[in-house]
Amino acid sequence: MPSFDAPSSAAPSFDVVDWGRLGWEEAWQRQQAHVARRKQSLGRDTLFFVEHDPVITLGRNAELRNILASPEALAQRGISVAEANRGGDVTFHGPGQLVGYPIFDLHGWKKDVRAYVETLEHGIVAALAEFGVEAHARSGKETGVYVENAQGAPAKICALGVHISRWVTCHGFALNIDTDLRFFETIVPCGLSLPVTSLAALGVKATRAEVQDAVVRQLAGLFHFSSPTIPATPEPRERELEEIQP
């Protein structure tokens, strides 16, 4: 694990917001609104969680050949396709995943893209360890978190792709809890030939809430946050759009 500087003052707090089940486009609009606020030093660093309807997203380096199903076949399975400005290739989001979108201003932590990505990876690895799952990140450009699947072969359990502008982050990670892995037959996940797995496929019984709590706890420590808060506020997008009006 990389070494990170300790905070120079009292650890800041951050918010945790669970959007529940939400379409990808709506979640992206909410992300953009909160990113705009953080760029103006408004609001607080926030870790948003969501479970998406089935969608294939295309990162900046996506190759269309990595979508293996025809548009008609995708439509029959209820899978939409969306372009994203995150890094990476093609990935799938859908029911049974814990998707996390950290929107953090890195000025107060460390202005280092690689360190940020590695910290997200190590946070997921540490969270999985709480459930007895031995996971690891891979060197080079193969971002994400990997395990050995039930057959003893390397498999990806968490995809990761981020975007950083003016040192404010968006997008994030997608951790498979009990995802229907047949959805991944429609793509070459992240352009890699490795299989994909989930906690359920590994025989781990864990609820979304339990996994979410573990992820929050681990990331809070790595990013030097104090205990998170869960704001009792109006619907996020309306509040964010109101606060960025001139």
Tab-separated table of C-alpha atoms in Angstrom:
chain	number	residue	atom	x	y	z
A	1	MET	CA	0.000	0.000	0.000
A	2	PRO	CA	1.344	3.472	-0.833
A	3	SER	CA	2.182	5.882	1.955
A	4	PHE	CA	0.103	9.037	2.241
A	5	ASP	CA	0.716	12.194	4.207
A	6	ALA	CA	-1.153	12.582	7.458
A	7	PRO	CA	-3.622	15.478	7.657
A	8	SER	CA	-2.110	18.731	8.848
A	9	SER	CA	-5.155	19.728	10.909
A	10	ALA	CA	-8.315	18.227	12.305
A	11	ALA	CA	-9.731	15.666	9.881
A	12	PRO	CA	-12.565	17.074	7.757
A	13	SER	CA	-15.915	15.368	7.653
A	14	PHE	CA	-17.703	14.211	4.518
A	15	ASP	CA	-21.206	13.241	3.483
A	16	VAL	CA	-22.504	9.865	2.391
A	17	VAL	CA	-25.614	9.902	0.201
A	18	ASP	CA	-27.374	6.774	-1.069
A	19	TRP	CA	-29.453	7.455	-4.178
A	20	GLY	CA	-30.887	3.931	-4.238
A	21	ARG	CA	-31.902	2.618	-7.683
A	22	LEU	CA	-31.369	5.263	-10.342
A	23	GLY	CA	-30.794	5.462	-14.094
A	24	TRP	CA	-27.260	6.262	-15.231
A	25	GLU	CA	-28.127	9.523	-16.998
A	26	GLU	CA	-29.934	10.939	-13.965
A	27	ALA	CA	-27.035	9.976	-11.719
A	28	TRP	CA	-24.591	11.641	-14.123
A	29	GLN	CA	-26.566	14.876	-14.056
A	30	ARG	CA	-26.514	14.822	-10.262
A	31	GLN	CA	-22.773	14.215	-10.285
A	32	GLN	CA	-22.187	17.139	-12.618
A	33	ALA	CA	-24.224	19.465	-10.418
A	34	HIS	CA	-22.256	18.520	-7.312
A	35	VAL	CA	-18.925	18.752	-9.145
A	36	ALA	CA	-19.832	22.309	-10.183
A	37	ARG	CA	-20.511	23.171	-6.564
A	38	ARG	CA	-17.236	21.703	-5.299
A	39	LYS	CA	-15.309	23.634	-7.955
A	40	GLN	CA	-16.792	26.773	-6.405
A	41	SER	CA	-15.843	25.553	-2.905
A	42	LEU	CA	-19.532	25.044	-2.136
A	43	GLY	CA	-20.986	22.028	-0.373
A	44	ARG	CA	-18.902	19.216	1.039
A	45	ASP	CA	-16.940	16.251	-0.212
A	46	THR	CA	-19.526	13.529	-0.753
A	47	LEU	CA	-19.487	9.826	-1.484
A	48	PHE	CA	-22.613	8.994	-3.477
A	49	PHE	CA	-23.842	5.410	-3.740
A	50	VAL	CA	-26.257	4.125	-6.359
A	51	GLU	CA	-27.544	0.963	-7.995
A	52	HIS	CA	-28.092	1.452	-11.716
A	53	ASP	CA	-30.563	0.039	-14.166
A	54	PRO	CA	-28.674	-2.184	-16.676
A	55	VAL	CA	-26.326	0.005	-18.718
A	56	ILE	CA	-23.074	-0.342	-20.649
A	57	THR	CA	-20.898	2.736	-20.317
A	58	LEU	CA	-18.122	3.725	-22.687
A	59	GLY	CA	-15.068	5.398	-21.198
A	60	ARG	CA	-12.773	7.767	-23.081
A	61	ASN	CA	-10.670	4.852	-24.348
A	62	ALA	CA	-13.594	2.599	-25.226
A	63	GLU	CA	-13.477	0.416	-28.325
A	64	LEU	CA	-16.884	-0.450	-29.757
A	65	ARG	CA	-15.655	-3.923	-30.668
A	66	ASN	CA	-15.686	-4.657	-26.924
A	67	ILE	CA	-19.487	-4.601	-27.034
A	68	LEU	CA	-20.229	-8.155	-28.123
A	69	ALA	CA	-24.019	-7.963	-28.470
A	70	SER	CA	-25.981	-6.193	-31.188
A	71	PRO	CA	-28.118	-3.139	-30.358
A	72	GLU	CA	-31.202	-5.316	-30.845
A	73	ALA	CA	-29.908	-7.975	-28.427
A	74	LEU	CA	-29.059	-5.324	-25.843
A	75	ALA	CA	-32.514	-3.795	-26.145
A	76	GLN	CA	-34.133	-7.198	-25.654
A	77	ARG	CA	-32.233	-7.582	-22.396
A	78	GLY	CA	-33.105	-4.060	-21.253
A	79	ILE	CA	-29.519	-2.792	-21.463
A	80	SER	CA	-28.887	0.796	-22.538
A	81	VAL	CA	-25.571	2.272	-23.719
A	82	ALA	CA	-24.113	5.602	-22.569
A	83	GLU	CA	-20.899	7.524	-23.149
A	84	ALA	CA	-18.934	8.631	-20.098
A	85	ASN	CA	-15.989	11.005	-19.721
A	86	ARG	CA	-14.245	8.697	-17.243
A	87	GLY	CA	-11.056	6.872	-18.067
A	88	GLY	CA	-11.089	3.265	-19.161
A	89	ASP	CA	-12.895	1.158	-21.712
A	90	VAL	CA	-16.284	-0.590	-21.682
A	91	THR	CA	-17.998	-1.629	-18.452
A	92	PHE	CA	-21.396	-2.730	-17.226
A	93	HIS	CA	-23.507	-1.336	-14.398
A	94	GLY	CA	-26.646	-2.985	-13.141
A	95	PRO	CA	-28.655	-4.443	-10.273
A	96	GLY	CA	-26.614	-6.175	-7.606
A	97	GLN	CA	-23.701	-3.743	-7.847
A	98	LEU	CA	-22.586	-1.202	-5.299
A	99	VAL	CA	-21.608	1.792	-7.429
A	100	GLY	CA	-19.732	4.547	-5.636
A	101	TYR	CA	-19.187	8.066	-6.951
A	102	PRO	CA	-16.759	10.005	-4.735
A	103	ILE	CA	-16.884	13.714	-5.482
A	104	PHE	CA	-13.872	14.950	-3.549
A	105	ASP	CA	-11.847	18.135	-3.785
A	106	LEU	CA	-8.283	16.801	-3.719
A	107	HIS	CA	-6.694	20.170	-2.907
A	108	GLY	CA	-6.917	19.353	0.783
A	109	TRP	CA	-5.574	15.825	0.390
A	110	LYS	CA	-3.105	15.187	-2.424
A	111	LYS	CA	-3.118	16.458	-6.004
A	112	ASP	CA	-2.012	13.157	-7.478
A	113	VAL	CA	-4.222	11.210	-9.897
A	114	ARG	CA	-2.378	7.905	-9.502
A	115	ALA	CA	-2.423	8.152	-5.708
A	116	TYR	CA	-6.166	8.811	-5.802
A	117	VAL	CA	-6.879	5.778	-7.999
A	118	GLU	CA	-4.638	3.543	-5.892
A	119	THR	CA	-6.353	4.719	-2.732
A	120	LEU	CA	-9.776	3.808	-4.097
A	121	GLU	CA	-8.412	0.382	-5.015
A	122	HIS	CA	-6.850	-0.181	-1.597
A	123	GLY	CA	-10.059	0.940	0.101
A	124	ILE	CA	-12.055	-1.688	-1.800
A	125	VAL	CA	-9.410	-4.341	-1.077
A	126	ALA	CA	-9.574	-3.543	2.642
A	127	ALA	CA	-13.385	-3.547	2.622
A	128	LEU	CA	-13.468	-6.977	0.958
A	129	ALA	CA	-11.031	-8.278	3.553
A	130	GLU	CA	-13.694	-7.610	6.191
A	131	PHE	CA	-15.734	-10.363	4.504
A	132	GLY	CA	-12.842	-12.775	4.300
A	133	VAL	CA	-12.133	-12.074	0.624
A	134	GLU	CA	-8.482	-11.783	-0.382
A	135	ALA	CA	-8.319	-9.202	-3.158
A	136	HIS	CA	-5.644	-7.125	-4.830
A	137	ALA	CA	-5.025	-4.407	-7.379
A	138	ARG	CA	-2.960	-5.047	-10.508
A	139	SER	CA	0.013	-3.041	-11.671
A	140	GLY	CA	0.057	-0.984	-14.826
A	141	LYS	CA	-3.076	0.235	-16.578
A	142	GLU	CA	-5.340	-2.590	-15.364
A	143	THR	CA	-7.201	-0.566	-12.763
A	144	GLY	CA	-9.765	-2.195	-10.523
A	145	VAL	CA	-9.801	-4.916	-7.882
A	146	TYR	CA	-9.217	-8.602	-8.575
A	147	VAL	CA	-9.648	-11.909	-6.761
A	148	GLU	CA	-9.443	-15.615	-7.513
A	149	ASN	CA	-12.843	-16.900	-8.607
A	150	ALA	CA	-14.470	-20.159	-7.553
A	151	GLN	CA	-12.363	-21.998	-10.150
A	152	GLY	CA	-9.124	-20.502	-8.819
A	153	ALA	CA	-8.615	-18.225	-11.820
A	154	PRO	CA	-7.983	-14.454	-11.671
A	155	ALA	CA	-11.240	-12.505	-11.930
A	156	LYS	CA	-12.342	-8.911	-11.629
A	157	ILE	CA	-14.764	-8.081	-8.840
A	158	CYS	CA	-14.658	-4.271	-8.945
A	159	ALA	CA	-14.292	-1.965	-11.955
A	160	LEU	CA	-12.876	1.504	-11.515
A	161	GLY	CA	-12.830	4.574	-13.752
A	162	VAL	CA	-12.532	8.217	-12.733
A	163	HIS	CA	-12.487	11.731	-14.099
A	164	ILE	CA	-10.708	14.637	-12.386
A	165	SER	CA	-11.133	18.282	-13.354
A	166	ARG	CA	-9.526	21.131	-11.400
A	167	TRP	CA	-8.744	18.434	-8.812
A	168	VAL	CA	-12.399	17.626	-8.197
A	169	THR	CA	-13.187	13.965	-8.783
A	170	CYS	CA	-16.204	12.207	-10.264
A	171	HIS	CA	-17.221	8.729	-11.454
A	172	GLY	CA	-15.686	5.990	-9.327
A	173	PHE	CA	-16.121	2.248	-8.824
A	174	ALA	CA	-18.612	-0.587	-9.343
A	175	LEU	CA	-18.333	-3.511	-6.922
A	176	ASN	CA	-20.212	-6.706	-7.767
A	177	ILE	CA	-22.179	-8.001	-4.778
A	178	ASP	CA	-24.810	-10.303	-6.269
A	179	THR	CA	-24.855	-9.055	-9.852
A	180	ASP	CA	-26.198	-11.373	-12.543
A	181	LEU	CA	-22.849	-12.133	-14.178
A	182	ARG	CA	-24.548	-13.155	-17.426
A	183	PHE	CA	-24.835	-9.442	-18.223
A	184	PHE	CA	-21.057	-9.359	-18.676
A	185	GLU	CA	-21.361	-11.790	-21.587
A	186	THR	CA	-22.409	-8.775	-23.686
A	187	ILE	CA	-19.027	-7.016	-23.345
A	188	VAL	CA	-15.291	-7.476	-22.947
A	189	PRO	CA	-15.113	-5.832	-19.507
A	190	CYS	CA	-12.574	-3.004	-19.531
A	191	GLY	CA	-11.052	-4.533	-22.660
A	192	LEU	CA	-9.607	-7.455	-20.669
A	193	SER	CA	-10.134	-11.156	-21.289
A	194	LEU	CA	-10.345	-11.955	-17.571
A	195	PRO	CA	-13.634	-13.294	-16.180
A	196	VAL	CA	-15.815	-11.246	-13.840
A	197	THR	CA	-17.052	-12.418	-10.459
A	198	SER	CA	-19.081	-11.214	-7.467
A	199	LEU	CA	-19.252	-11.739	-3.732
A	200	ALA	CA	-22.232	-14.041	-4.218
A	201	ALA	CA	-20.332	-16.124	-6.794
A	202	LEU	CA	-17.517	-16.469	-4.260
A	203	GLY	CA	-19.991	-17.817	-1.712
A	204	VAL	CA	-19.983	-14.663	0.408
A	205	LYS	CA	-23.349	-13.661	1.837
A	206	ALA	CA	-23.277	-9.919	2.411
A	207	THR	CA	-25.963	-7.289	2.055
A	208	ARG	CA	-25.508	-4.101	0.086
A	209	ALA	CA	-25.742	-2.119	3.330
A	210	GLU	CA	-23.003	-4.189	4.968
A	211	VAL	CA	-20.645	-3.798	2.022
A	212	GLN	CA	-21.418	-0.091	1.777
A	213	ASP	CA	-20.593	0.429	5.452
A	214	ALA	CA	-17.261	-1.355	5.015
A	215	VAL	CA	-16.344	0.724	1.968
A	216	VAL	CA	-17.239	3.978	3.746
A	217	ARG	CA	-15.190	3.014	6.791
A	218	GLN	CA	-12.101	2.095	4.776
A	219	LEU	CA	-12.180	5.092	2.425
A	220	ALA	CA	-12.764	7.493	5.320
A	221	GLY	CA	-9.557	6.307	6.933
A	222	LEU	CA	-7.482	6.410	3.756
A	223	PHE	CA	-8.639	9.909	2.815
A	224	HIS	CA	-8.235	11.179	6.390
A	225	PHE	CA	-11.906	11.943	6.861
A	226	SER	CA	-13.595	11.936	10.228
A	227	SER	CA	-16.871	10.059	10.666
A	228	PRO	CA	-19.262	10.562	7.728
A	229	THR	CA	-22.604	12.274	7.997
A	230	ILE	CA	-25.832	11.371	6.213
A	231	PRO	CA	-27.511	14.709	5.412
A	232	ALA	CA	-31.240	15.066	5.991
A	233	THR	CA	-31.732	17.423	3.050
A	234	PRO	CA	-34.002	17.924	0.019
A	235	GLU	CA	-33.542	15.877	-3.136
A	236	PRO	CA	-29.855	16.273	-4.145
A	237	ARG	CA	-30.150	17.518	-7.708
A	238	GLU	CA	-32.668	20.252	-6.875
A	239	ARG	CA	-30.527	21.501	-3.995
A	240	GLU	CA	-27.326	21.457	-6.059
A	241	LEU	CA	-28.865	23.249	-9.032
A	242	GLU	CA	-30.280	25.928	-6.741
A	243	GLU	CA	-26.922	26.597	-5.089
A	244	ILE	CA	-24.986	27.076	-8.336
A	245	GLN	CA	-27.399	29.677	-9.698
A	246	PRO	CA	-25.760	33.140	-10.009
